[in-house]
PDB file of C-alpha atoms in Angstrom:
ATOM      1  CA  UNK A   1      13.382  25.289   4.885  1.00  0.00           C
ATOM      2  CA  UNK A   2       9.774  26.460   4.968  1.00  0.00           C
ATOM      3  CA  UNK A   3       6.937  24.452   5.519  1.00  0.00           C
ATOM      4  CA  UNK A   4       5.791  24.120   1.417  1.00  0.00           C
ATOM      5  CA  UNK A   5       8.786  25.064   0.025  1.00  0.00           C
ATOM      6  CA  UNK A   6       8.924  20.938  -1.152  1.00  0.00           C
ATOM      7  CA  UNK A   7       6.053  21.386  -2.434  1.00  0.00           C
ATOM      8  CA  UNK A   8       7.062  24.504  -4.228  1.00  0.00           C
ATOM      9  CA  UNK A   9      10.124  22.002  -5.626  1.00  0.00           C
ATOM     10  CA  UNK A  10       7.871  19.403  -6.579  1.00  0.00           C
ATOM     11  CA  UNK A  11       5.695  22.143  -8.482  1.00  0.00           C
ATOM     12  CA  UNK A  12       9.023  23.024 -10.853  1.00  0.00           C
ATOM     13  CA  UNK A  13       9.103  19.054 -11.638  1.00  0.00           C
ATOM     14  CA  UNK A  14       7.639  17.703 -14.553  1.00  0.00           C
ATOM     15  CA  UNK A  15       4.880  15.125 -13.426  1.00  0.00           C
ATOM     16  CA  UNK A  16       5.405  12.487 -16.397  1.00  0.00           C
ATOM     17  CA  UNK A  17       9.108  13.118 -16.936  1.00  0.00           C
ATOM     18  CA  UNK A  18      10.142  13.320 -12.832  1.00  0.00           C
ATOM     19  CA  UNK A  19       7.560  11.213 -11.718  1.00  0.00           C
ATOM     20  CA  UNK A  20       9.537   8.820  -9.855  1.00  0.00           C
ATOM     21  CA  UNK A  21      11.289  12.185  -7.908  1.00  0.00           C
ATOM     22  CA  UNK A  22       7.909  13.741  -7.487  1.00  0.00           C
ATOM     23  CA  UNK A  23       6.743  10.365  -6.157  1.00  0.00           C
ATOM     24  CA  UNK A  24      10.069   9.982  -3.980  1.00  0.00           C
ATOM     25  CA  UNK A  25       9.634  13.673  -2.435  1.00  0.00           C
ATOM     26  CA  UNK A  26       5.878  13.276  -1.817  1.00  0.00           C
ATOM     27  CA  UNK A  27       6.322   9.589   0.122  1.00  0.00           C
ATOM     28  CA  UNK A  28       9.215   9.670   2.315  1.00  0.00           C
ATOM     29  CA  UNK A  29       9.317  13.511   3.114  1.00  0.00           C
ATOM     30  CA  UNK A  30       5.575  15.008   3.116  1.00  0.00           C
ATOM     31  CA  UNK A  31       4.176  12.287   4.229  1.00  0.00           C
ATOM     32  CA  UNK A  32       5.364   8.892   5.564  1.00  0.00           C
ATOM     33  CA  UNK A  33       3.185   8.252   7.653  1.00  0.00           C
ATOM     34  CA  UNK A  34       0.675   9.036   5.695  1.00  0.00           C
ATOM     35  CA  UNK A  35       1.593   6.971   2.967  1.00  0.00           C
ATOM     36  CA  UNK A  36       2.175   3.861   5.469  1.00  0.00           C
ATOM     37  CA  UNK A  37      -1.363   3.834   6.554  1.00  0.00           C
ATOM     38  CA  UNK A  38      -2.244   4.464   3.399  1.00  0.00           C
ATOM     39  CA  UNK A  39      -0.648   1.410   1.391  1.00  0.00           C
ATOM     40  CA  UNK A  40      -1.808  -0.850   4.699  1.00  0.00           C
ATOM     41  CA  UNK A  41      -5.541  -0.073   3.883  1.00  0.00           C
ATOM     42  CA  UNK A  42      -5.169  -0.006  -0.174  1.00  0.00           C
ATOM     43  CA  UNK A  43      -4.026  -3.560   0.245  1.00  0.00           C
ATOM     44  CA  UNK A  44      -6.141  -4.421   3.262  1.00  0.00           C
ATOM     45  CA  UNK A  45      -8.986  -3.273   1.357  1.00  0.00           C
ATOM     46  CA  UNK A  46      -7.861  -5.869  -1.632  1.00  0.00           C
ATOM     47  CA  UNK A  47      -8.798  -9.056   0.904  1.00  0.00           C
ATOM     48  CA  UNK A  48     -12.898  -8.440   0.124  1.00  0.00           C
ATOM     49  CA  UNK A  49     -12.439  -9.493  -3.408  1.00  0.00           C
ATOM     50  CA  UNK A  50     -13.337 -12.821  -2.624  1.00  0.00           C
ATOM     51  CA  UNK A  51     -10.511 -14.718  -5.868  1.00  0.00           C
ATOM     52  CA  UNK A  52      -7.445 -12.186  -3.951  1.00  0.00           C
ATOM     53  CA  UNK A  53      -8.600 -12.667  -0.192  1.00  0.00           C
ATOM     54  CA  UNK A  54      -9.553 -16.709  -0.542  1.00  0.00           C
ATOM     55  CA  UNK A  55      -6.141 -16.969  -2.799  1.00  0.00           C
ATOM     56  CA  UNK A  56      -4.473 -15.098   0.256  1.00  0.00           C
ATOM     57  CA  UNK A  57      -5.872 -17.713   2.567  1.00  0.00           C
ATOM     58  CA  UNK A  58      -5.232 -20.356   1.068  1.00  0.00           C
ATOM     59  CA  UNK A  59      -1.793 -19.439   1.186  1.00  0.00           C
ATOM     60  CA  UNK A  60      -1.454 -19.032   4.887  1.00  0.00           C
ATOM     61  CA  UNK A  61       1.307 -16.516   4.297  1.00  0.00           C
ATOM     62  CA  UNK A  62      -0.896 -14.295   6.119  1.00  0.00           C
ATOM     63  CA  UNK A  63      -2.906 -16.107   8.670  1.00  0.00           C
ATOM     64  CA  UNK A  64       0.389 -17.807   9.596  1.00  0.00           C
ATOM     65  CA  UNK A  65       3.137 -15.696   9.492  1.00  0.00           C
ATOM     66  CA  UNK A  66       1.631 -12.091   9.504  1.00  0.00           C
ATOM     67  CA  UNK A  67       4.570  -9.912  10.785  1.00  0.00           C
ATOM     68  CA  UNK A  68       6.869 -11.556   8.027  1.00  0.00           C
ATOM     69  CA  UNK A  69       4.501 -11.103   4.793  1.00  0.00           C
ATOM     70  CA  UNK A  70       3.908  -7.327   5.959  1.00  0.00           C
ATOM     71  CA  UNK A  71       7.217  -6.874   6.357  1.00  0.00           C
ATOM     72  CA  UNK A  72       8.492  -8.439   3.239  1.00  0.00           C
ATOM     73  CA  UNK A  73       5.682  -6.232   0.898  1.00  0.00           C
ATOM     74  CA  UNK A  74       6.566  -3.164   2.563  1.00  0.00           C
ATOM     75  CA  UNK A  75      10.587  -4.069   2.106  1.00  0.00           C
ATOM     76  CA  UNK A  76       9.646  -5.040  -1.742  1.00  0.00           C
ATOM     77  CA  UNK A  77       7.609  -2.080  -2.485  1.00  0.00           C
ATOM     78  CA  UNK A  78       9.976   0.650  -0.464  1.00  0.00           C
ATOM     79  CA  UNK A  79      13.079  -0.900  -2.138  1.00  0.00           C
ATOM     80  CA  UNK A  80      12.018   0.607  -5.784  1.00  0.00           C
ATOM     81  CA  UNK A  81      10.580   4.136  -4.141  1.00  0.00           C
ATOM     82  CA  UNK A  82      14.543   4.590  -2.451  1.00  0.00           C
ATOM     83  CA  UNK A  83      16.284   3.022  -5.491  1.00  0.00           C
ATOM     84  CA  UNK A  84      14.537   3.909  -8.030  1.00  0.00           C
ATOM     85  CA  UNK A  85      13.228   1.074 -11.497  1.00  0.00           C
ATOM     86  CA  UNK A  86      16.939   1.294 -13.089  1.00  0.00           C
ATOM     87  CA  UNK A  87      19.569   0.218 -10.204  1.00  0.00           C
ATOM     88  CA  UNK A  88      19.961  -3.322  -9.022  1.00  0.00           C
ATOM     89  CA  UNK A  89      18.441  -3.297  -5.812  1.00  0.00           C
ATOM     90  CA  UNK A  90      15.181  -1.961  -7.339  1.00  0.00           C
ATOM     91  CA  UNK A  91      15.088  -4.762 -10.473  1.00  0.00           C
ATOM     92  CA  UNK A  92      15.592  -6.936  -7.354  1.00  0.00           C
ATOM     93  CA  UNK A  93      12.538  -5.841  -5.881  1.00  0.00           C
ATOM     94  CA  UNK A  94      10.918  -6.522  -8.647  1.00  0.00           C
ATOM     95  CA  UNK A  95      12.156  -9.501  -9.796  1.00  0.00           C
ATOM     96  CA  UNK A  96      10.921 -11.008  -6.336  1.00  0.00           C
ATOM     97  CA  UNK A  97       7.249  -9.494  -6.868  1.00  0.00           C
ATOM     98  CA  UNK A  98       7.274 -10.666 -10.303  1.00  0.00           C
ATOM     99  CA  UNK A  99       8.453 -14.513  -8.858  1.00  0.00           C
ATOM    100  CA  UNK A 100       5.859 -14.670  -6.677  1.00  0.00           C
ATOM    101  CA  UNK A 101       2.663 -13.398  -8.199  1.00  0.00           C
ATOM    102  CA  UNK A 102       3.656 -15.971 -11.548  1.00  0.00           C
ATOM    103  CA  UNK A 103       3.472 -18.823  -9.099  1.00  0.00           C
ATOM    104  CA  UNK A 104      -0.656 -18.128  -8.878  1.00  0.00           C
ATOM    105  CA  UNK A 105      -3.225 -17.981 -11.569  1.00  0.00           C
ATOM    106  CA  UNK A 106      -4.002 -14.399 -10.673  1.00  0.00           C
ATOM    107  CA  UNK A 107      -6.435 -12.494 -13.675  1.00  0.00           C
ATOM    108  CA  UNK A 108      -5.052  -9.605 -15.031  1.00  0.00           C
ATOM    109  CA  UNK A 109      -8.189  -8.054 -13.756  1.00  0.00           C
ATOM    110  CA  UNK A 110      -7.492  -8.818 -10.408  1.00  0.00           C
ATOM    111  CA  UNK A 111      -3.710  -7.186 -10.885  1.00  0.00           C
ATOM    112  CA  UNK A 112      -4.879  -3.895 -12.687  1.00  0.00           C
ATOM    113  CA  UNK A 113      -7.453  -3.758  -9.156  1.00  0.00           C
ATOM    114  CA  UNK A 114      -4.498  -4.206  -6.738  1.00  0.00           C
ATOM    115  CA  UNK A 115      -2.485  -1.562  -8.814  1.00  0.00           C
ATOM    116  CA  UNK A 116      -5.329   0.791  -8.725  1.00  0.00           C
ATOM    117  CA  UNK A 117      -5.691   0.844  -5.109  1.00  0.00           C
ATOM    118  CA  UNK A 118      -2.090   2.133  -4.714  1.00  0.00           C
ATOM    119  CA  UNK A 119      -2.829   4.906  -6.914  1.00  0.00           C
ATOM    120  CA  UNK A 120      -6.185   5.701  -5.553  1.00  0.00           C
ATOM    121  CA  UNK A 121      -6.226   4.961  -1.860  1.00  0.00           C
ATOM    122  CA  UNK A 122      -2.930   6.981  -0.633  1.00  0.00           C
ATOM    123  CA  UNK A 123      -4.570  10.345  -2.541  1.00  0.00           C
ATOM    124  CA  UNK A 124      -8.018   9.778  -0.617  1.00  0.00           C
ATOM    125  CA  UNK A 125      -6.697   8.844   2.935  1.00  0.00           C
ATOM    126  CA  UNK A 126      -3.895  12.442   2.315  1.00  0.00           C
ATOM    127  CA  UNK A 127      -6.957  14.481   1.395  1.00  0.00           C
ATOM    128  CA  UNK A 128      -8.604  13.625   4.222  1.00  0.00           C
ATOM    129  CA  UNK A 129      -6.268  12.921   6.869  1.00  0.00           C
ATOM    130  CA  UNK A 130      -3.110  14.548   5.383  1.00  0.00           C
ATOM    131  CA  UNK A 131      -1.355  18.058   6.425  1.00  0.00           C
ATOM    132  CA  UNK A 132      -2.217  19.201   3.115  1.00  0.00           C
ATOM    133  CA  UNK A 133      -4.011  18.149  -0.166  1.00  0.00           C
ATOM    134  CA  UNK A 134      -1.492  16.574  -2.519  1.00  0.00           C
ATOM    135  CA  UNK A 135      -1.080  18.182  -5.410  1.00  0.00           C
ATOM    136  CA  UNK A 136      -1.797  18.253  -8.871  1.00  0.00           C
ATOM    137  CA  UNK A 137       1.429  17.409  -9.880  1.00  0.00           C
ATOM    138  CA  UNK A 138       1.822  14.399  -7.378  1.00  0.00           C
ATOM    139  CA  UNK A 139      -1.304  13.055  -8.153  1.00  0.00           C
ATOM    140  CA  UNK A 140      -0.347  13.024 -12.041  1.00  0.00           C
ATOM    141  CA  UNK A 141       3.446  11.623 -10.864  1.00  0.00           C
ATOM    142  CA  UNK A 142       2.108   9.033  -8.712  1.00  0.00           C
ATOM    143  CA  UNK A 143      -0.093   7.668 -11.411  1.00  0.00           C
ATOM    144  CA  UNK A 144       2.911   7.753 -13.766  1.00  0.00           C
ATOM    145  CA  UNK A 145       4.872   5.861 -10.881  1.00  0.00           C
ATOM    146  CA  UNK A 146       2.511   2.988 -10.402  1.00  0.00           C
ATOM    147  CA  UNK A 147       2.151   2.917 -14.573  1.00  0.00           C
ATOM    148  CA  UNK A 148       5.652   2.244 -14.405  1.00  0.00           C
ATOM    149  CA  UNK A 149       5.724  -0.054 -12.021  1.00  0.00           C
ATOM    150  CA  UNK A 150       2.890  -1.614 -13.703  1.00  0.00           C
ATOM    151  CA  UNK A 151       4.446  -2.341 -16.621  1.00  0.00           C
ATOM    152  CA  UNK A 152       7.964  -4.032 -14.990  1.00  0.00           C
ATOM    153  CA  UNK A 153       5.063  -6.182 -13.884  1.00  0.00           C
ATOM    154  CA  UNK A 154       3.382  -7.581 -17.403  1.00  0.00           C
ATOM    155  CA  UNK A 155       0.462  -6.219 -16.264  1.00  0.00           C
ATOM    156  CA  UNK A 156      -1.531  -5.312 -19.706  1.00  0.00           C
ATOM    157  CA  UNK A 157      -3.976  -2.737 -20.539  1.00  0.00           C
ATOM    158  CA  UNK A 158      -3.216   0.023 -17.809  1.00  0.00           C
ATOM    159  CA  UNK A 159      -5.494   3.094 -17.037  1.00  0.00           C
ATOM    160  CA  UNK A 160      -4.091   6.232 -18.345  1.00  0.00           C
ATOM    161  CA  UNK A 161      -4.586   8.747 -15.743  1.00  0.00           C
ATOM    162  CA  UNK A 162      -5.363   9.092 -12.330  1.00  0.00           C
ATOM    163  CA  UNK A 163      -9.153   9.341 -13.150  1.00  0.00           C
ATOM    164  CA  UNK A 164      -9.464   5.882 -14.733  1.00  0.00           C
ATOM    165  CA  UNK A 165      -7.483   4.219 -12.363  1.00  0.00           C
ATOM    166  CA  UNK A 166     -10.067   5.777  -9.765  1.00  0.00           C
ATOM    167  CA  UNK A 167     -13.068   4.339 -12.030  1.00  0.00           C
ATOM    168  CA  UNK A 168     -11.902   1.460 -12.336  1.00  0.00           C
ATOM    169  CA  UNK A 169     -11.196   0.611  -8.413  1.00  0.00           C
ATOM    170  CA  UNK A 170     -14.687   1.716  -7.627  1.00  0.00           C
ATOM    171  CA  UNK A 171     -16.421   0.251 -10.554  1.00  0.00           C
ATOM    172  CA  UNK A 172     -14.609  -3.348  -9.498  1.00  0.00           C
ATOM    173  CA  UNK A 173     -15.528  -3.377  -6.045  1.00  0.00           C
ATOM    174  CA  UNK A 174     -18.726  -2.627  -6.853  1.00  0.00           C
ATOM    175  CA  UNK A 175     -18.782  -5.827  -8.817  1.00  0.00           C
ATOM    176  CA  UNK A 176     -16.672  -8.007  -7.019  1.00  0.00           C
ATOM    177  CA  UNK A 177     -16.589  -7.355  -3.068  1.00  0.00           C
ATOM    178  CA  UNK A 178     -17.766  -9.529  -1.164  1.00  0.00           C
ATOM    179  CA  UNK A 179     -18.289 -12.597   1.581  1.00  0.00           C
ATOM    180  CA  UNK A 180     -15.619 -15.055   1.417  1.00  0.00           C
ATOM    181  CA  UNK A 181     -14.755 -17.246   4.805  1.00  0.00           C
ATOM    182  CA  UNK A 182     -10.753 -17.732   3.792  1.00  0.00           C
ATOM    183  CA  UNK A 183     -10.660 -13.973   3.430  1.00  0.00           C
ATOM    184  CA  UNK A 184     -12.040 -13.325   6.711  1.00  0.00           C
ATOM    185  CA  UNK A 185      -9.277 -15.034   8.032  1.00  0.00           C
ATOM    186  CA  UNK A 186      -6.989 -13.140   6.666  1.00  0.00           C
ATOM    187  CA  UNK A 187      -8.513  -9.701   7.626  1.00  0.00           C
ATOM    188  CA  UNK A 188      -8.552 -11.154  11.108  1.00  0.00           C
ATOM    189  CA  UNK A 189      -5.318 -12.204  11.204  1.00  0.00           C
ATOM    190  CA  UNK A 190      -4.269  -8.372   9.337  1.00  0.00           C
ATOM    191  CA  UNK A 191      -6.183  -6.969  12.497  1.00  0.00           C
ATOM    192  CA  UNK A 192      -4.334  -8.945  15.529  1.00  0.00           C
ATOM    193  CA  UNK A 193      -0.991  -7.929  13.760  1.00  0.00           C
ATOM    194  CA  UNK A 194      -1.847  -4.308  14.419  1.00  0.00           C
ATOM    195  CA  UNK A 195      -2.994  -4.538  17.502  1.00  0.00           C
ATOM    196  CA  UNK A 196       0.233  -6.707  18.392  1.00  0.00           C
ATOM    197  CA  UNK A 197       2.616  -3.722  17.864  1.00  0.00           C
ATOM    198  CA  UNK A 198       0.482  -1.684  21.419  1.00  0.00           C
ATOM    199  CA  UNK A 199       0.856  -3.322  24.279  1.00  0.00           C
ATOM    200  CA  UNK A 200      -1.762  -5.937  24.990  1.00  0.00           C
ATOM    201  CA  UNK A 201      -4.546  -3.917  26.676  1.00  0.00           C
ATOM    202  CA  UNK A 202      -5.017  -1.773  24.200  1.00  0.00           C
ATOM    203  CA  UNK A 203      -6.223  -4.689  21.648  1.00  0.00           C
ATOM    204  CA  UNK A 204      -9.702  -4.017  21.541  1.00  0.00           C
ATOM    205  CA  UNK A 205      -9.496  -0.503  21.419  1.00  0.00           C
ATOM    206  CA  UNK A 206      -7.067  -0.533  18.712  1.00  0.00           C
ATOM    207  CA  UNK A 207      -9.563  -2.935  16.802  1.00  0.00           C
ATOM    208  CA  UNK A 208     -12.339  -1.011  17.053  1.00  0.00           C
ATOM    209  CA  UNK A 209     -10.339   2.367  16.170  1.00  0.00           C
ATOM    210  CA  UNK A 210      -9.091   0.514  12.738  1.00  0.00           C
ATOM    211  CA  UNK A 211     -12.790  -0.741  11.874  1.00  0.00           C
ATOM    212  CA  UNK A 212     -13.955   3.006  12.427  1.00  0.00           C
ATOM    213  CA  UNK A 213     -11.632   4.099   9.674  1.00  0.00           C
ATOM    214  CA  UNK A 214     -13.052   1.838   7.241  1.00  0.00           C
ATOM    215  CA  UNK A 215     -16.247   2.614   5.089  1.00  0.00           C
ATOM    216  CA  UNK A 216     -19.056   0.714   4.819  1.00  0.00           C
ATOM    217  CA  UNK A 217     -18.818  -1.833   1.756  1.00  0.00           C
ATOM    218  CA  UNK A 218     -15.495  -2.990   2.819  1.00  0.00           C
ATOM    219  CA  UNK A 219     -17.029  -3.565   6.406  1.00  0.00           C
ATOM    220  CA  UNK A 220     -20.281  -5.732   5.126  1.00  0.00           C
ATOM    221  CA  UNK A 221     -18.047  -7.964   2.690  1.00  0.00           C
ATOM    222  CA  UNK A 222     -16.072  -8.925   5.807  1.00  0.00           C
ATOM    223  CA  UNK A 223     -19.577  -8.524   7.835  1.00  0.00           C
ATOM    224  CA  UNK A 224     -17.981  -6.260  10.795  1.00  0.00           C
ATOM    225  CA  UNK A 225     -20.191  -4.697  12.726  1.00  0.00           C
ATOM    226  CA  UNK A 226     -20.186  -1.174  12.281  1.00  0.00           C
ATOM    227  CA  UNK A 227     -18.720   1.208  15.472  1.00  0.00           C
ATOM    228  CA  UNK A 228     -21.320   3.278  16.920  1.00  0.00           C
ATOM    229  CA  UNK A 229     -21.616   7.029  14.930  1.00  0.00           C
ATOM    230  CA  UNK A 230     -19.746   8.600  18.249  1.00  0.00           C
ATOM    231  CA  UNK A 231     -16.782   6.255  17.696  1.00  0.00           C
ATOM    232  CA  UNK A 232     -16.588   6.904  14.213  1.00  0.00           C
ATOM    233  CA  UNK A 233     -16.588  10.669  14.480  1.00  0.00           C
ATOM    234  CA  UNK A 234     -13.955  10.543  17.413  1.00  0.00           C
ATOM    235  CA  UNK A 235     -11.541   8.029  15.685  1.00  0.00           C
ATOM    236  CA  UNK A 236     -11.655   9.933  11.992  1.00  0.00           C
ATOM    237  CA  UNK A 237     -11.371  13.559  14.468  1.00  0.00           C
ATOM    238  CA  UNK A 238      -8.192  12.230  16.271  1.00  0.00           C
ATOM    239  CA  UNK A 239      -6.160  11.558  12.561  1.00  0.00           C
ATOM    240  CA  UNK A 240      -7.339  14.830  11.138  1.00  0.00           C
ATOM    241  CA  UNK A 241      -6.415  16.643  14.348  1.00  0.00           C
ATOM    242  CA  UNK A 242      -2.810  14.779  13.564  1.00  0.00           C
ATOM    243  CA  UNK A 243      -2.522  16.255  10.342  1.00  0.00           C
ATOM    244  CA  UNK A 244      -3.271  19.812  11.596  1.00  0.00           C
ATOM    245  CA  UNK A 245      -0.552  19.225  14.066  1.00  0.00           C
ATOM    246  CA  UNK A 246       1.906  18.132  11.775  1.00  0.00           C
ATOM    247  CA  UNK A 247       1.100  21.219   9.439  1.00  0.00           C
ATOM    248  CA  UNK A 248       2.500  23.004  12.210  1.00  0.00           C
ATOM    249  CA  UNK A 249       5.701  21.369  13.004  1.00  0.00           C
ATOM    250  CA  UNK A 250       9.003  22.365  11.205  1.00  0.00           C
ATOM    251  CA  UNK A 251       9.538  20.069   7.457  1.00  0.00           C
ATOM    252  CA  UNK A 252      11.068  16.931   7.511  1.00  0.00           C
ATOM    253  CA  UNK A 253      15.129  17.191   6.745  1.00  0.00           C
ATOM    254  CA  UNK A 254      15.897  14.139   5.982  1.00  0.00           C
ATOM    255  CA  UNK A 255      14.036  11.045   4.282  1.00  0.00           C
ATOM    256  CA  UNK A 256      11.789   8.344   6.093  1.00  0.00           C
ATOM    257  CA  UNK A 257      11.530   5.334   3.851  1.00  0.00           C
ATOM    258  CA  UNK A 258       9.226   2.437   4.941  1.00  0.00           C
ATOM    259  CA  UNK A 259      12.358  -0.071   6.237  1.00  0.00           C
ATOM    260  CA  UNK A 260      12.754   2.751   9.331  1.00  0.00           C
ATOM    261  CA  UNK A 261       9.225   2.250  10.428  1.00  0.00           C
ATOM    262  CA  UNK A 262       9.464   0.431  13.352  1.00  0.00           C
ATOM    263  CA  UNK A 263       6.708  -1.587  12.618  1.00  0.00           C
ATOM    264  CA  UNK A 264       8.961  -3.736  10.411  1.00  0.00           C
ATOM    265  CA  UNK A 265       9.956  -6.190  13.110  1.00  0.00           C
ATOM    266  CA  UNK A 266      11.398  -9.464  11.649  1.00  0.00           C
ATOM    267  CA  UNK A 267      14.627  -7.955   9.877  1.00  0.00           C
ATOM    268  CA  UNK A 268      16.729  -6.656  13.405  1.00  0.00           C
ATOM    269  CA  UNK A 269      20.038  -7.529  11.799  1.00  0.00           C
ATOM    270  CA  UNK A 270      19.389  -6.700   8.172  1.00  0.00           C
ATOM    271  CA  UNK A 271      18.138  -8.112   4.940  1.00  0.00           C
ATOM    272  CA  UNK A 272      18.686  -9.131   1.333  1.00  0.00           C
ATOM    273  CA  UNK A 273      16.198  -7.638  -1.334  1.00  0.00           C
ATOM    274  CA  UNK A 274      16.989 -11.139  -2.949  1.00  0.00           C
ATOM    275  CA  UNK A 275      15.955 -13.137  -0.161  1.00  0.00           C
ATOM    276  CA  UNK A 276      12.716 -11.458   1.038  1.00  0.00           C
ATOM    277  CA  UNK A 277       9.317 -12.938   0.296  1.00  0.00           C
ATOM    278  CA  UNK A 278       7.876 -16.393  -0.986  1.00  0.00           C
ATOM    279  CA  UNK A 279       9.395 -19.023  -2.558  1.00  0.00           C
ATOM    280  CA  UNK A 280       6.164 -21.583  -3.241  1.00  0.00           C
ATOM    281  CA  UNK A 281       6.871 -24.774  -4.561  1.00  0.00           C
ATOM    282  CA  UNK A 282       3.905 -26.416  -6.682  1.00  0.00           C
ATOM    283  CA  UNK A 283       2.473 -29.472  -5.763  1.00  0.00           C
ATOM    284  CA  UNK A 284       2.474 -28.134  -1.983  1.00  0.00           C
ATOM    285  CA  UNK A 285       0.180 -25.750  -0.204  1.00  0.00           C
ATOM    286  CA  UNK A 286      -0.658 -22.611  -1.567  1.00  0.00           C
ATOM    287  CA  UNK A 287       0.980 -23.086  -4.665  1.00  0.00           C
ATOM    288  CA  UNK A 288      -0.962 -24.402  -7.294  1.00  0.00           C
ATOM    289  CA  UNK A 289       0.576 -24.071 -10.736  1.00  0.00           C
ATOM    290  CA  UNK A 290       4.471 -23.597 -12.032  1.00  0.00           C
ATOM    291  CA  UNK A 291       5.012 -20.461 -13.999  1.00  0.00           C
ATOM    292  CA  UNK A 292       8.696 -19.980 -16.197  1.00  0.00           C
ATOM    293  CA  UNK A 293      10.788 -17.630 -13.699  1.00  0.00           C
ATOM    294  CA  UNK A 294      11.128 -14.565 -16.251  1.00  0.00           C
ATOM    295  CA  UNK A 295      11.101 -10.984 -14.798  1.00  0.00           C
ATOM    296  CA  UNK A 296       9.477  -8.270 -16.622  1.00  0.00           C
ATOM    297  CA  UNK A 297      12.084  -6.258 -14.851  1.00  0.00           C
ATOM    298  CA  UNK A 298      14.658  -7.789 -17.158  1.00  0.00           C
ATOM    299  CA  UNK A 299      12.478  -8.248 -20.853  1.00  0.00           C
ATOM    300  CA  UNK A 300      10.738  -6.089 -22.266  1.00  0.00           C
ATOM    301  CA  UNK A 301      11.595  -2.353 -20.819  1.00  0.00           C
TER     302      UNK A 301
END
């Protein structure tokens, strides 16, 4: 296989109609990796809207037990990319997201945001970090993707295209970003988990090489000092230089889906789609109201 002869595949796809193949392709052959770091900033970034990151907090889900809520939203997520909306394992997936985000008074606002930062994020970081620009085509299939999933998720008035979804994500954190203590805490505590997977010593440089990747209004709403301009250019030069190198190297044969990064740490023996993620019980800590347990997954397709 040739290096864009995928790509040449994906280009004989339909975008609307093979979106979730397109999306498939693009993800966990072109660009794993990519699409790892990618998702971990789209929902880092979420934290400096000061209702997600203080609900987050208050929580403790992620200031307490870090490794197991990143590994239980990349499990979640990855589950529907391998197995697609209509088997069992991905209405699993589902039906756990669905579970957990109806035991929060979350505005749909807030959930149309989230949503948008999948769509929006993973394109940016690939054109700028990436082997090779995505394409058309899986730009216009991962919009339909996340519409999709959007929907199995009751989550109402969804942008059309790839354009609104990008409006809207910059027009709301314009409005919304911003200081909030509990979120702090939780970008913190997103921070020391990425440093924990280096050995020790390499903490602070690993710190200070995540903070250079981020831009400026997501570094003032968690009031991080900047890195100095050398730091910057060197970290953002070392992943571009990445991408160049992996442009060179032979395509992947075989898929990489998110559950073989080896980042996922607290599953060494296995796990159920059924059994990952929260279970909150009202009444107790992080957990304030009691929603009925109905899926979108299962109504209203």
């Amino acid at each position: 296989m040739k290096r864009f002869e995928r790509l040449e595949r994906i280009r004989r796809l339909d975008p609307v109609a093979d979106a979730q193949e397109i999306y498939r392709l693009s993800t966990a052959y072109e660009f794993p990796w990519d699409y790892t770091r990618a998702l971990e900033l789209a929902l880092y970034r979420t934290y400096a809207v000061p209702s997600i990151g203080r609900l987050l907090a208050q929580t403790a889900e992620l200031t307490e037990r870090t490794q197991k809520r990143y590994d239980d939203t990349a499990l979640l997520l990855d589950t529907v990319v391998e197995h697609g909306f209509a088997a069992e394992q991905g209405r699993a997936a589902i039906r756990r997201i669905n579970q957990m985000h109806r035991s929060y008074d979350i505005s749909d606002d807030d959930m149309r945001y989230v949503l948008s930062t999948f769509v929006v994020v993973p394109r940016r970081w690939i054109d700028t970090y990436g082997w090779r620009r995505l394409s058309r085509h899986e730009i216009v299939a991962t919009t339909e993707y996340y519409r999709t999933l959007g929907r199995h998720m009751g989550i109402p008035d969804l942008p059309k295209t790839y354009e609104e979804f990008e409006t809207l994500l910059d027009t709301y954190e314009e409005a919304n970003f911003g200081w909030d203590e509990g979120a702090r805490r939780v970008s913190d505590a997103t921070l020391r988990l990425m440093s924990s997977w280096y050995p020790r010593p390499l903490a602070p440089l690993l710190r200070t090489g995540v903070l250079a990747l981020l831009d400026e209004p997501l570094l003032r709403a968690f009031r991080y000092e900047k890195p100095g301009a050398a730091t910057v250019a060197l970290v953002r030069r070392a992943v571009r230089a990445r991408g160049r190198v992996v442009r060179l190297l032979p395509p992947r044969r075989a898929p990489h889906f998110a559950r073989q990064n080896w980042e996922i740490k607290g599953y060494p023996n296995g796990y159920c789609v059924a059994d990952l993620g929260t279970r909150p019980v009202p009444g107790l800590r992080g957990c304030p109201v009691r929603h009925l347990d109905t899926s979108a997954a299962d109504v209203g397709e």
